[in-house]
Amino acid sequence: MSNVLLSLVHELKLRWLPGVTIPTLTYPSGLLVKVALIAAVCDLPAIRKLIGYASHSAEMFCSFCYLPQSRNQDLDHAAWSVRTIKGHKAESKAWKSATTHTERKELFKAFGVRWSILNELSYWDPTKFTVEIVLELKDKKPVEYDVPVNEDYFDGDHYEQLREDERYYATTNNSGINLHSLQDALMEIDKDIQAINDSSEDPCVFSSKDLSKIRWVIKHTQIPSWLNRPSPIFGDASAGK
């Protein structure tokens, strides 16, 4: 990952010190502008590659503390030793300075940190500047997390048994409400909810004629040579997302 970020880090270092002087209407002689990488927003696997942390299956699996895998059932977070920028720099520099593969392997196993070229940014603090992205969870289906998609508010068989038992009880309460009618109405509402939830298939957005038109436009549109042309079979399952 460091070799991929090399050019970016080089530019960021120049944009921070000395910065860039840009002439403006208010400052014709130039306004000093500094650019810094403040936050790296990505998911956990990307954080590990970007910062140089170990994977989730390693003994030192956490990118925020030193809790080892063997103690991952310890929920007393007050007892966890939190990672700091001072410790991160020392551990990553030790890994970089190691002269043998075995030494690096032992250091990585002990601290769960490799050297990252982002450490060359004087202001960079991976313990504070990395943000785990969670918005993608909204696209996950509830069933993937063992959460039922629909809640069955009323069990039909149980409801019929209750109705059978209620033949021997009064059908109205002190307020004069007919309980049987109320229960029937609730059951009808539940059926309507279930019918809506069961229709999980999304409606078709494009007709065959629409898709043919889109594919024709894709095929005959002139685009710059450095851009990739969209799939000529747009809308087909084999074309992917």
XYZ file of C-alpha atoms in Angstrom:
241
model
C 0.000 0.000 0.000
C 2.856 2.418 0.752
C 4.137 2.326 -2.829
C 0.659 3.273 -4.064
C 0.492 6.234 -1.667
C 4.036 7.451 -2.355
C 3.090 10.170 -4.876
C 0.124 11.332 -2.811
C 2.186 11.642 0.368
C 4.895 13.548 -1.521
C 2.317 16.090 -2.733
C 0.720 16.373 0.703
C 4.085 17.075 2.336
C 4.725 19.952 -0.082
C 1.200 21.305 0.383
C 1.724 21.399 4.160
C 5.273 22.720 4.336
C 5.875 25.204 2.839
C 2.327 25.259 1.443
C 1.042 26.893 -1.742
C 0.809 30.645 -2.381
C -2.223 31.496 -4.523
C -2.908 35.062 -5.767
C -6.497 36.201 -5.204
C -8.478 39.401 -5.669
C -8.159 40.226 -1.975
C -4.532 39.080 -1.752
C -2.927 39.950 -5.108
C 0.528 39.188 -3.731
C -0.636 35.719 -2.826
C -2.454 33.874 -0.027
C -0.670 31.001 1.700
C -2.784 27.850 1.555
C -1.939 24.651 3.422
C -3.432 21.261 2.580
C -3.564 18.375 5.055
C -4.960 14.868 5.160
C -7.183 15.023 8.216
C -9.369 11.922 8.028
C -9.148 8.563 6.310
C -12.706 7.267 5.987
C -12.849 3.572 5.100
C -13.981 0.188 6.328
C -11.921 -1.923 8.726
C -10.031 -4.005 6.106
C -9.025 -0.797 4.305
C -7.963 0.841 7.590
C -5.636 -2.072 8.280
C -4.004 -1.841 4.857
C -3.782 1.940 4.905
C -2.367 2.341 8.418
C -0.409 -0.920 8.543
C -2.416 -2.717 11.224
C -2.847 -6.482 11.479
C -5.965 -8.255 10.226
C -8.966 -9.156 12.354
C -7.667 -12.722 12.762
C -4.295 -11.679 14.245
C -3.515 -11.842 17.964
C -3.252 -8.027 18.079
C -6.366 -7.590 15.985
C -7.638 -4.191 17.128
C -6.601 -0.939 15.465
C -7.716 1.144 18.454
C -6.366 -0.735 21.483
C -3.962 -3.483 22.563
C -6.609 -6.029 23.569
C -5.329 -9.388 22.248
C -7.466 -11.929 20.433
C -7.111 -14.322 23.362
C -8.950 -11.798 25.589
C -11.627 -10.653 23.164
C -14.333 -11.734 25.630
C -13.147 -9.096 28.090
C -15.859 -6.423 28.004
C -14.294 -4.194 30.653
C -13.221 -1.516 28.175
C -11.799 0.629 30.976
C -9.058 -1.973 31.370
C -8.092 -1.939 27.698
C -4.805 -0.268 26.830
C -5.580 2.302 24.137
C -3.188 2.910 21.237
C -1.478 6.314 21.174
C 0.368 8.242 18.490
C 3.603 7.982 20.487
C 3.332 4.222 20.721
C 2.261 3.887 17.094
C 5.258 5.848 15.818
C 7.697 3.908 17.989
C 6.280 0.512 16.980
C 6.030 1.286 13.270
C 9.561 2.751 13.196
C 10.876 -0.332 14.986
C 9.279 -2.521 12.313
C 10.782 -0.355 9.547
C 14.239 -0.422 11.153
C 14.265 -4.210 11.566
C 16.910 -5.789 9.348
C 15.510 -9.315 9.041
C 12.176 -10.782 8.060
C 12.051 -12.774 11.301
C 12.527 -9.647 13.410
C 9.772 -7.814 11.549
C 7.471 -10.793 11.924
C 8.037 -10.901 15.687
C 7.460 -7.147 16.055
C 4.299 -7.310 13.976
C 3.007 -10.213 16.053
C 3.737 -8.348 19.289
C 2.257 -4.948 18.375
C 0.141 -5.550 15.260
C 1.656 -2.569 13.395
C 3.743 -2.193 10.235
C 5.294 0.952 8.810
C 2.996 3.122 6.705
C 4.238 5.909 4.466
C 1.505 8.130 5.928
C 3.716 8.360 9.018
C 5.944 10.707 7.015
C 3.242 13.374 7.340
C 4.321 15.359 10.399
C 0.758 15.992 11.578
C -0.636 12.516 10.838
C -2.184 10.712 13.825
C -3.765 7.376 12.798
C -5.203 6.884 16.287
C -7.452 9.926 15.745
C -7.620 10.502 11.993
C -9.086 7.160 10.884
C -12.850 6.824 10.707
C -14.598 3.500 10.217
C -17.364 3.827 7.664
C -20.688 2.331 8.725
C -23.089 3.780 6.173
C -22.748 0.703 3.983
C -24.584 -1.281 6.648
C -27.831 0.337 5.536
C -27.638 -1.687 2.326
C -27.288 -5.002 4.155
C -30.351 -7.223 4.313
C -31.561 -7.789 7.889
C -31.601 -11.542 7.294
C -27.816 -11.487 7.013
C -27.635 -10.584 10.695
C -30.204 -13.170 11.820
C -32.827 -10.467 12.230
C -36.251 -11.449 10.895
C -37.327 -9.358 7.940
C -40.966 -9.204 8.997
C -42.455 -9.388 12.443
C -45.495 -11.635 12.745
C -47.708 -9.535 14.980
C -50.407 -12.201 15.312
C -50.173 -15.961 15.047
C -53.190 -17.197 13.100
C -53.618 -20.537 14.862
C -53.169 -18.993 18.290
C -55.677 -16.293 17.406
C -58.330 -18.842 16.377
C -57.831 -20.713 19.645
C -58.278 -17.508 21.605
C -61.470 -16.768 19.714
C -62.754 -20.235 20.552
C -62.008 -19.713 24.244
C -63.669 -16.301 24.235
C -67.050 -17.746 23.359
C -67.620 -18.155 27.082
C -66.660 -14.580 27.960
C -68.294 -11.242 27.421
C -67.584 -9.677 24.043
C -67.692 -6.092 25.305
C -65.765 -4.265 28.000
C -66.858 -1.487 30.331
C -66.458 1.112 27.586
C -68.874 -0.703 25.304
C -66.210 -1.706 22.726
C -66.834 -4.998 20.965
C -63.582 -6.910 21.495
C -64.271 -9.443 18.747
C -64.720 -6.702 16.168
C -61.557 -4.991 17.342
C -59.555 -8.228 17.086
C -60.928 -8.922 13.617
C -59.907 -5.443 12.505
C -56.394 -5.926 13.883
C -56.075 -9.245 12.073
C -57.089 -7.589 8.791
C -54.468 -4.879 9.331
C -51.852 -7.564 9.981
C -52.780 -9.361 6.758
C -52.393 -6.107 4.813
C -48.952 -5.513 6.369
C -47.843 -9.044 5.531
C -49.074 -8.665 1.951
C -47.011 -5.494 1.526
C -43.909 -7.086 3.063
C -44.267 -10.236 0.972
C -44.140 -8.212 -2.238
C -40.374 -7.817 -1.924
C -39.700 -7.806 -5.662
C -38.902 -4.323 -6.899
C -40.964 -3.141 -9.850
C -39.326 -3.057 -13.261
C -37.850 0.383 -13.900
C -37.028 0.097 -17.618
C -39.060 -1.537 -20.345
C -37.400 -3.536 -23.129
C -37.846 -0.529 -25.398
C -36.109 1.732 -22.864
C -33.160 -0.655 -22.541
C -32.803 -0.910 -26.312
C -32.688 2.881 -26.568
C -30.069 3.147 -23.798
C -27.907 0.470 -25.433
C -28.155 2.270 -28.789
C -27.009 5.529 -27.162
C -24.093 3.739 -25.443
C -22.999 2.207 -28.727
C -23.167 5.375 -30.840
C -22.009 8.021 -28.342
C -18.506 9.330 -28.973
C -16.430 9.495 -25.795
C -12.806 10.519 -25.065
C -10.221 7.791 -25.512
C -9.241 7.833 -21.835
C -12.749 6.957 -20.637
C -14.176 3.449 -20.503
C -17.361 2.882 -22.449
C -20.320 1.510 -20.439
C -21.373 -2.056 -21.101
C -23.187 -2.398 -24.452
C -25.549 -4.897 -22.813
C -26.573 -2.528 -20.023
C -29.432 -3.982 -18.001
C -28.529 -7.601 -18.668
C -27.623 -9.768 -15.670
C -24.327 -10.749 -17.291
C -23.309 -7.068 -17.439
C -23.066 -6.886 -13.645
C -24.018 -3.887 -11.539
